[in-house]
Amino acid sequence: MALLLPLHAFANVQVQGVRTWLAPDNTRLVFDLSGPIQHKLFALDNPDRIVLDIENASLQASLSELVSDKSPVERIRHSQSGSTLRIVLDIREQVRPKSFELRPNDQYGHRLVVDLEPIAKSQASARAAPIPAPSVPTAASSGLRDIVIAIDPGHGGEDPGAIGPNRTREKDIVLSIGRELKKLIDAEPGYRAVMIRDGDYFVSLRDRTIRARRANADLFVSIHADGWHSPTARGASVWVLSERGASSEMGRWLASRENSSDLIGGVGSVSLDDKDDVLASVLLDMSMTASRTGSRDVASIIHRNMANFARMHKPNVEMAAFAVLRSPDIPSILIETGFITNPQEEAQLKTPAYQQRMAKAIFDGISDYFWQRPPDMTLIASRKNQGGAMVAGQNRTHRVQPGDTLSVIAVRNGVSVAALREANQIRGDQIRVGQVLRIPAS
Ligand SMILES: [Zn+2]
C-alpha cells in the first residue's frame, strides 16, 4: 500500500544541514547527509542556474544559509519529485560547478560538496592567482625588494584538522597563529608576509605550494597542531622534507616539465621545458638541494627558539614527505605547534598570549636565518653589507649581537635608551640578534 504513504517515506537519506565556505576564488556549498547518496549536477542557462538532483532524499534543513551577498548564489529553491530531491541555485555569474562526496570525519558525517568556481576568475588564474597578489617590492624606492614569507595555516573549511577534547579546532588555532606571524613580519622593514589561507575555507595541498610560488616566496611556513588518539601525546615539532619526498617530487617535475610553464626560482628562475633531460635534472637537483639546506637551517633555529618555552616532541627537526614541503625552489618547513588532543596543550594553544609567543619564536627564527643568508637585492642584504658598521652622520646603525641589551648599545653609542627606543620605534626592552638598530644623532 505504498501509494498511501506520504512522499518523504520513500526517501531514505535526509539532507540534514547546509553551509557555505567563501574562499577568495571559489564558493563551496556543503550538504550534510544521513548517509551516502546518488546525485547529478548540471548547469542550465537563460537564466544561469545549477541543478542538483539527489536520489532517494528529502530536505530537513533550511537552504537560506547558502545565500549571501558575497556568494555567486542569488537564490535557492527546492522541490521534491517522487523520491528525487531537486535543488536549484540561481546564480549571479557564470560558474564552473563541480561536485563530490566526502566521507565522515571527526566533525562531520557524510557530505555532498558543490564547488562553484567563477569562470572569468578561473581563466585568469591560469597565469596569475587572484590571491595572493604577485610580489611587489615595497622597498621599491631603494631598488631593493622585501623578503617574502608565505604563511600557510593548515586545513580550513570542511577540514577542521585535529580537534581537542574541548572541541578546539586545529584550523582556527593555526589561522590565529598565522595572522600573528603575519603582523610581526609585516612590521619588520625588509619583510612581507603573504597568507596562503586567510579565512575559513579549503585550499588543496598542491594549490598551497602554487600560491607560494606565484607570490615569489623566499620561505614557505606551514602551521599545524597535532592530533593523536591518545591524550598523552604532546610536544611541538618542526618538520622538513625527507629524502624520499624530495626524490619523488623531482621525478614529478621532470615528468611534467613539458606541459608546465612553471619556473624554478632557485637557480635564477630558469624554465625547465626547453632543457634536455640531463640538464633539467641537474638544475632541479641543485635547486632542490639548496632549498632543502635552507629548510633545515631555518627549521633548526625555529626548533631551538620554540624549545625555550614549549615542550618539544623530539630533540631535533624531523623529516617527512609532506606534500606542502615539496617545492624544489622554495625552502619549506612545517611547524606542529603542539598536540591539540592533549588537554594541557589544547588549553595553551587557545590563548592569544601563547599564540603570540609561538608566532614570535617562528618570526625570530626567520629573521635570524635571513640575516645569516639574505637573498640578493633585498633590503636585508643591503643592511647586512653595511655590516652594522657605524657610518658618519645620520646613517649610523648597529646590528644586535648576542648578549646586547638596549642600554649597552645606548652607552656604547653615547645616546640615551629613550632616544634609541624612539629612533627604532621600540616600546619595551626586547631586541633581537640580527636586528639592525638605527642610532640617532647624539
Ligand atoms: Zn594539521
Coordinates of C-alpha atoms and ligand atoms in Angstrom, one line a residue:
M1 CA 0.0 0.0 0.0
A2 CA 2.9 2.3 -0.7
L3 CA 0.8 4.8 -2.6
L4 CA -0.9 5.9 0.6
L5 CA 2.3 6.8 2.3
P6 CA 3.5 10.4 2.3
L7 CA 6.2 11.1 -0.3
H8 CA 9.0 11.5 2.1
A9 CA 8.6 8.0 3.3
F10 CA 10.3 6.9 0.1
A11 CA 13.3 9.0 0.9
N12 CA 15.9 7.1 2.9
V13 CA 18.6 9.8 3.0
Q14 CA 18.0 13.1 4.7
V15 CA 19.7 16.4 3.9
Q16 CA 20.2 17.5 7.5
G17 CA 22.2 20.7 7.2
V18 CA 23.8 23.0 4.8
R19 CA 26.6 25.5 4.9
T20 CA 28.8 27.6 2.7
W21 CA 32.5 28.4 2.7
L22 CA 33.6 31.5 0.8
A23 CA 37.1 31.4 -0.4
P24 CA 38.6 34.3 -2.4
D25 CA 38.4 32.3 -5.6
N26 CA 35.6 29.9 -5.2
T27 CA 32.5 29.1 -3.2
R28 CA 31.9 25.7 -1.6
L29 CA 28.4 24.6 -0.7
V30 CA 28.2 21.6 1.6
F31 CA 25.1 19.4 2.3
D32 CA 25.1 17.2 5.4
L33 CA 23.6 13.8 4.7
S34 CA 22.3 11.0 6.8
G35 CA 24.1 8.5 4.5
P36 CA 25.8 8.1 1.1
I37 CA 23.7 9.2 -1.9
Q38 CA 23.5 9.2 -5.7
H39 CA 23.3 12.6 -7.3
K40 CA 23.5 14.5 -10.5
L41 CA 24.7 18.0 -11.0
F42 CA 24.3 20.1 -14.2
A43 CA 24.1 23.7 -15.4
L44 CA 21.3 25.4 -17.3
D45 CA 21.4 28.8 -18.9
N46 CA 18.9 31.6 -19.6
P47 CA 18.9 32.3 -16.7
D48 CA 22.1 30.8 -15.3
R49 CA 21.3 28.1 -12.8
I50 CA 22.8 25.0 -11.3
V51 CA 20.6 22.0 -10.7
L52 CA 21.3 19.3 -8.2
D53 CA 19.3 16.1 -8.1
I54 CA 19.7 13.8 -5.2
E55 CA 18.1 10.4 -5.4
N56 CA 16.0 9.0 -2.6
A57 CA 16.5 12.1 -0.5
S58 CA 14.4 14.6 1.4
L59 CA 15.3 18.0 2.8
Q60 CA 15.3 18.6 6.5
A61 CA 17.3 21.8 6.6
S62 CA 16.8 25.4 5.7
L63 CA 18.6 26.4 2.5
S64 CA 18.6 30.1 3.2
E65 CA 22.1 29.8 4.8
L66 CA 23.6 29.2 1.4
V67 CA 22.7 32.6 0.0
S68 CA 24.8 35.6 0.9
D69 CA 25.9 38.9 -0.7
K70 CA 29.4 37.6 -1.4
S71 CA 28.4 34.2 -2.9
P72 CA 27.6 33.7 -6.5
V73 CA 24.3 32.1 -5.4
E74 CA 21.5 34.6 -5.7
R75 CA 18.5 32.4 -4.8
I76 CA 18.0 28.8 -3.9
R77 CA 14.9 26.7 -4.2
H78 CA 14.0 23.0 -3.9
S79 CA 11.3 20.6 -5.0
Q80 CA 10.5 17.0 -4.4
S81 CA 9.6 14.9 -7.3
G82 CA 8.8 11.4 -6.2
S83 CA 11.9 10.3 -4.3
T84 CA 14.2 12.8 -6.0
L85 CA 15.1 16.0 -4.2
R86 CA 15.9 18.7 -6.7
I87 CA 17.8 21.8 -5.5
V88 CA 18.1 24.7 -7.9
L89 CA 20.7 27.5 -7.5
D90 CA 20.0 30.8 -9.3
I91 CA 23.5 32.3 -9.8
R92 CA 24.7 35.8 -10.4
E93 CA 27.7 35.0 -12.6
Q94 CA 28.8 32.1 -14.7
V95 CA 30.4 29.4 -12.7
R96 CA 32.0 26.1 -13.3
P97 CA 30.2 23.6 -11.0
K98 CA 31.9 20.5 -9.5
S99 CA 30.5 18.1 -7.0
F100 CA 31.8 15.2 -5.0
E101 CA 31.0 13.3 -1.8
L102 CA 33.0 13.4 1.4
R103 CA 33.2 10.6 3.9
P104 CA 32.6 11.3 7.6
N105 CA 35.5 12.9 9.5
D106 CA 35.9 13.9 13.2
Q107 CA 33.5 16.8 12.8
Y108 CA 31.0 15.9 10.1
G109 CA 29.2 12.8 8.7
H110 CA 28.5 12.0 5.0
R111 CA 28.6 15.2 2.9
L112 CA 27.9 16.3 -0.6
V113 CA 30.1 19.2 -1.8
V114 CA 29.3 21.5 -4.6
D115 CA 32.1 23.8 -5.7
L116 CA 31.3 26.9 -7.7
E117 CA 34.3 28.5 -9.4
P118 CA 33.6 31.7 -11.3
I119 CA 34.6 31.2 -14.9
A120 CA 36.2 34.6 -15.5
K121 CA 38.4 34.2 -12.5
S122 CA 39.4 30.6 -13.2
Q123 CA 40.7 31.6 -16.6
A124 CA 42.7 34.4 -15.2
S125 CA 44.2 32.2 -12.5
A126 CA 45.8 30.1 -15.2
R127 CA 48.6 32.7 -15.2
A128 CA 48.1 34.7 -12.1
A129 CA 46.2 33.7 -9.0
P130 CA 43.7 36.3 -7.7
I131 CA 45.4 35.8 -4.3
P132 CA 48.0 36.2 -3.2
A133 CA 49.0 39.2 -5.2
P134 CA 52.2 38.9 -7.1
S135 CA 55.2 40.1 -5.3
V136 CA 55.5 43.9 -5.4
P137 CA 58.6 45.2 -3.7
T138 CA 57.6 47.8 -1.1
A139 CA 61.2 48.8 -0.7
A140 CA 61.0 49.9 -4.4
S141 CA 62.4 53.4 -3.8
S142 CA 65.7 51.9 -2.9
G143 CA 65.5 49.3 -5.7
L144 CA 65.7 46.6 -3.1
R145 CA 63.0 44.0 -2.6
D146 CA 61.4 42.6 0.5
I147 CA 61.9 39.1 1.7
V148 CA 58.6 37.3 1.1
I149 CA 57.3 34.8 3.6
A150 CA 54.4 32.6 2.7
I151 CA 52.4 31.7 5.8
D152 CA 50.3 28.5 5.3
P153 CA 47.8 27.9 8.1
G154 CA 46.8 24.2 7.6
H155 CA 43.3 22.8 6.9
G156 CA 40.2 25.0 6.7
G157 CA 36.6 24.8 5.6
E158 CA 35.2 21.3 5.8
D159 CA 38.6 20.1 7.0
P160 CA 38.9 21.1 10.7
G161 CA 42.2 19.3 11.2
A162 CA 42.7 17.8 14.7
I163 CA 40.1 18.5 17.3
G164 CA 40.8 18.9 21.0
P165 CA 38.9 17.4 24.0
N166 CA 37.2 20.8 24.4
R167 CA 36.3 21.0 20.7
T168 CA 39.1 23.4 19.8
R169 CA 39.8 23.1 16.1
E170 CA 43.2 23.0 14.6
K171 CA 42.1 25.1 11.6
D172 CA 41.1 28.0 13.9
I173 CA 44.2 27.9 16.1
V174 CA 46.7 27.8 13.2
L175 CA 44.9 30.6 11.4
S176 CA 45.3 32.8 14.5
I177 CA 48.9 31.9 14.9
G178 CA 49.5 32.6 11.2
R179 CA 47.9 36.0 11.5
E180 CA 50.1 36.9 14.5
L181 CA 53.1 35.8 12.5
K182 CA 52.0 38.0 9.6
K183 CA 51.7 41.0 11.9
L184 CA 55.3 40.5 13.1
I185 CA 56.7 40.0 9.6
D186 CA 54.9 43.0 8.1
A187 CA 56.0 45.2 10.9
E188 CA 59.7 44.4 10.2
P189 CA 61.3 46.6 7.5
G190 CA 62.6 44.4 4.6
Y191 CA 60.0 41.7 5.1
R192 CA 56.5 41.0 3.7
A193 CA 54.1 38.1 4.5
V194 CA 51.6 36.5 2.2
M195 CA 48.8 34.4 3.7
I196 CA 48.2 31.2 1.7
R197 CA 44.9 30.7 3.6
D198 CA 43.3 33.7 5.3
G199 CA 39.8 32.6 6.2
D200 CA 37.8 29.5 6.9
Y201 CA 38.0 27.7 3.6
F202 CA 39.8 24.9 2.0
V203 CA 42.9 25.1 -0.1
S204 CA 44.3 22.0 -1.7
L205 CA 47.8 20.9 -0.8
R206 CA 49.1 21.4 -4.3
D207 CA 47.4 24.9 -4.5
R208 CA 49.2 25.9 -1.4
T209 CA 52.6 25.5 -3.0
I210 CA 51.5 27.0 -6.2
R211 CA 50.3 30.1 -4.4
A212 CA 53.6 30.4 -2.6
R213 CA 55.5 30.2 -5.9
R214 CA 53.2 32.8 -7.6
A215 CA 53.9 35.2 -4.7
N216 CA 57.7 34.6 -5.2
A217 CA 58.1 33.5 -1.7
D218 CA 61.5 33.1 -0.2
L219 CA 60.2 30.8 2.5
F220 CA 57.1 28.7 3.0
V221 CA 55.9 28.1 6.6
S222 CA 53.1 25.7 7.1
I223 CA 51.5 25.9 10.6
H224 CA 49.6 23.0 12.2
A225 CA 48.7 21.5 15.5
D226 CA 49.0 17.7 16.0
G227 CA 46.3 15.2 16.9
W228 CA 46.6 11.7 18.3
H229 CA 44.0 9.3 19.6
S230 CA 45.8 9.2 23.0
P231 CA 45.5 12.4 25.0
T232 CA 49.0 11.8 26.5
A233 CA 50.8 12.6 23.2
R234 CA 52.4 16.0 23.5
G235 CA 55.1 18.4 22.3
A236 CA 55.6 20.7 19.4
S237 CA 57.8 19.8 16.4
V238 CA 59.4 21.3 13.3
W239 CA 59.5 19.3 10.0
V240 CA 61.3 19.4 6.7
L241 CA 61.0 17.3 3.6
S242 CA 62.5 13.8 3.7
E243 CA 64.9 12.4 1.1
R244 CA 62.2 10.2 -0.2
G245 CA 59.7 13.0 -0.6
A246 CA 62.4 15.1 -2.4
S247 CA 63.3 12.5 -4.9
S248 CA 59.7 11.6 -5.8
E249 CA 59.0 15.2 -6.3
M250 CA 62.0 15.7 -8.6
G251 CA 60.6 12.8 -10.7
R252 CA 57.3 14.5 -10.9
W253 CA 58.8 17.8 -12.0
L254 CA 60.9 16.2 -14.6
A255 CA 58.0 14.1 -15.9
S256 CA 55.6 17.1 -16.2
R257 CA 58.0 19.8 -17.4
E258 CA 57.0 19.6 -21.0
N259 CA 53.4 20.8 -20.3
S260 CA 54.3 23.1 -17.5
S261 CA 55.5 26.7 -17.8
D262 CA 56.4 26.8 -14.1
L263 CA 59.8 28.2 -13.4
I264 CA 62.1 27.0 -10.8
G265 CA 63.3 30.0 -8.9
G266 CA 66.3 28.6 -7.1
V267 CA 68.8 28.9 -9.9
G268 CA 67.9 32.3 -11.4
S269 CA 64.3 31.5 -12.3
V270 CA 65.0 29.1 -15.2
S271 CA 62.4 27.3 -17.1
L272 CA 62.9 23.5 -17.4
D273 CA 60.8 22.9 -20.5
D274 CA 63.5 23.8 -23.1
K275 CA 66.3 21.8 -21.3
D276 CA 67.3 18.3 -22.2
D277 CA 66.8 15.6 -19.6
V278 CA 70.3 15.7 -18.1
L279 CA 70.5 19.4 -17.8
A280 CA 67.0 19.7 -16.4
S281 CA 67.7 17.1 -13.8
V282 CA 71.0 18.8 -12.8
L283 CA 69.3 22.2 -12.5
L284 CA 66.4 20.7 -10.5
D285 CA 68.8 18.8 -8.2
M286 CA 70.8 22.0 -7.5
S287 CA 67.7 23.9 -6.7
M288 CA 66.2 21.1 -4.5
T289 CA 69.5 20.7 -2.6
A290 CA 69.7 24.4 -1.9
S291 CA 66.1 24.6 -0.8
R292 CA 66.5 21.6 1.5
T293 CA 69.6 23.0 3.1
G294 CA 67.8 26.3 3.7
S295 CA 64.8 24.5 5.1
R296 CA 66.9 22.5 7.5
D297 CA 68.8 25.6 8.7
V298 CA 65.7 27.8 9.3
A299 CA 63.9 24.8 10.9
S300 CA 66.6 24.2 13.4
I301 CA 66.7 27.8 14.5
I302 CA 63.0 27.8 15.0
H303 CA 63.1 24.5 16.8
R304 CA 65.6 26.0 19.2
N305 CA 63.5 29.1 19.8
M306 CA 60.4 27.1 20.4
A307 CA 62.2 24.8 22.9
N308 CA 62.8 27.9 25.1
F309 CA 59.2 27.9 26.2
A310 CA 57.4 24.9 24.6
R311 CA 57.8 21.2 25.3
M312 CA 59.2 19.7 22.1
H313 CA 58.2 16.3 20.8
K314 CA 61.7 15.4 19.7
P315 CA 65.1 17.0 20.4
N316 CA 65.7 17.7 16.7
V317 CA 64.0 18.8 13.5
E318 CA 62.0 15.9 12.0
M319 CA 61.6 14.7 8.4
A320 CA 58.6 13.5 6.4
A321 CA 57.2 13.5 2.8
F322 CA 54.5 16.1 3.5
A323 CA 53.1 17.4 0.2
V324 CA 53.3 21.1 1.1
L325 CA 57.0 20.8 1.7
R326 CA 57.8 19.7 -1.8
S327 CA 58.6 22.9 -3.7
P328 CA 62.0 22.3 -5.3
D329 CA 62.8 26.0 -5.2
I330 CA 61.4 27.4 -2.0
P331 CA 62.8 26.4 1.4
S332 CA 59.8 25.0 3.2
I333 CA 59.1 24.0 6.8
L334 CA 56.1 22.7 8.7
I335 CA 55.5 23.5 12.3
E336 CA 53.3 21.4 14.6
T337 CA 52.6 23.9 17.4
G338 CA 51.6 21.2 19.9
F339 CA 49.1 18.5 20.4
I340 CA 45.6 19.9 20.4
T341 CA 44.4 16.5 21.6
N342 CA 46.5 16.9 24.8
P343 CA 44.2 18.8 27.2
Q344 CA 47.1 20.9 28.6
E345 CA 48.4 21.9 25.2
E346 CA 44.9 22.5 23.9
A347 CA 44.4 25.0 26.7
Q348 CA 47.7 26.7 25.9
L349 CA 47.2 26.8 22.2
K350 CA 43.8 28.5 22.7
T351 CA 45.3 31.6 24.5
P352 CA 46.3 34.6 22.5
A353 CA 49.4 35.0 24.7
Y354 CA 50.7 31.5 23.7
Q355 CA 49.8 32.0 20.1
Q356 CA 51.8 35.3 20.1
R357 CA 54.7 33.5 21.7
M358 CA 54.6 30.8 19.2
A359 CA 54.5 33.4 16.3
K360 CA 57.4 35.3 17.9
A361 CA 59.5 32.2 18.1
I362 CA 58.9 31.5 14.4
F363 CA 59.5 35.1 13.4
D364 CA 62.7 35.4 15.3
G365 CA 63.9 32.2 13.7
I366 CA 63.0 33.5 10.2
S367 CA 64.8 36.8 10.8
D368 CA 67.9 35.2 12.2
Y369 CA 68.1 32.8 9.3
F370 CA 67.7 35.5 6.7
W371 CA 70.2 37.8 8.4
Q372 CA 72.7 35.0 8.1
R373 CA 71.8 34.4 4.4
P374 CA 69.9 37.3 2.9
P375 CA 68.8 36.8 -0.7
D376 CA 70.4 39.2 -3.2
M377 CA 68.9 42.5 -4.0
T378 CA 66.9 42.6 -0.7
L379 CA 66.8 45.4 1.8
I380 CA 68.1 42.9 4.4
A381 CA 71.1 42.0 2.2
S382 CA 72.0 45.7 1.8
R383 CA 71.7 46.3 5.5
K384 CA 73.9 43.4 6.2
N385 CA 76.5 44.7 3.7
Q386 CA 76.7 47.9 5.7
G387 CA 77.8 45.5 8.3
G388 CA 76.1 47.2 11.2
A389 CA 79.2 49.4 10.9
M390 CA 78.9 53.0 12.1
V391 CA 78.7 55.4 9.3
A392 CA 79.2 59.1 9.9
G393 CA 76.1 61.3 10.2
Q394 CA 72.6 60.1 10.4
N395 CA 73.1 56.7 8.9
R396 CA 74.6 55.1 11.9
T397 CA 73.3 51.6 12.6
H398 CA 74.1 48.8 14.9
R399 CA 73.4 45.1 14.3
V400 CA 72.4 43.5 17.5
Q401 CA 74.9 40.8 18.7
P402 CA 74.2 38.0 21.1
G403 CA 74.3 39.5 24.7
D404 CA 73.5 43.0 23.6
T405 CA 70.9 45.0 25.5
L406 CA 69.4 48.3 24.7
S407 CA 71.2 50.1 27.5
V408 CA 74.6 48.6 26.5
I409 CA 74.1 49.7 22.9
A410 CA 73.0 53.2 24.1
V411 CA 76.0 53.7 26.3
R412 CA 78.4 52.5 23.6
N413 CA 77.0 54.9 21.1
G414 CA 76.6 57.8 23.5
V415 CA 72.9 58.1 23.2
S416 CA 70.0 57.7 25.7
V417 CA 67.9 54.5 25.8
A418 CA 64.9 56.6 25.3
A419 CA 66.3 58.1 22.1
L420 CA 67.3 54.7 20.9
R421 CA 63.8 53.4 21.5
E422 CA 62.2 56.3 19.7
A423 CA 64.5 56.1 16.7
N424 CA 63.6 52.4 16.3
Q425 CA 60.0 52.5 17.5
I426 CA 60.7 50.0 20.2
R427 CA 58.4 50.1 23.2
G428 CA 59.9 47.7 25.7
D429 CA 63.4 46.3 26.0
Q430 CA 63.1 43.5 23.6
I431 CA 65.7 43.4 20.8
R432 CA 66.7 40.5 18.6
V433 CA 70.1 39.2 17.5
G434 CA 70.5 40.3 13.9
Q435 CA 68.1 43.2 14.2
V436 CA 69.6 46.4 12.8
L437 CA 69.0 49.4 15.0
R438 CA 69.2 53.0 13.9
I439 CA 71.5 55.0 16.1
P440 CA 70.1 58.6 16.5
A441 CA 72.4 61.6 16.4
S442 CA 73.6 62.1 19.9
Ligands
ZN1 ZN 47.4 19.6 10.5

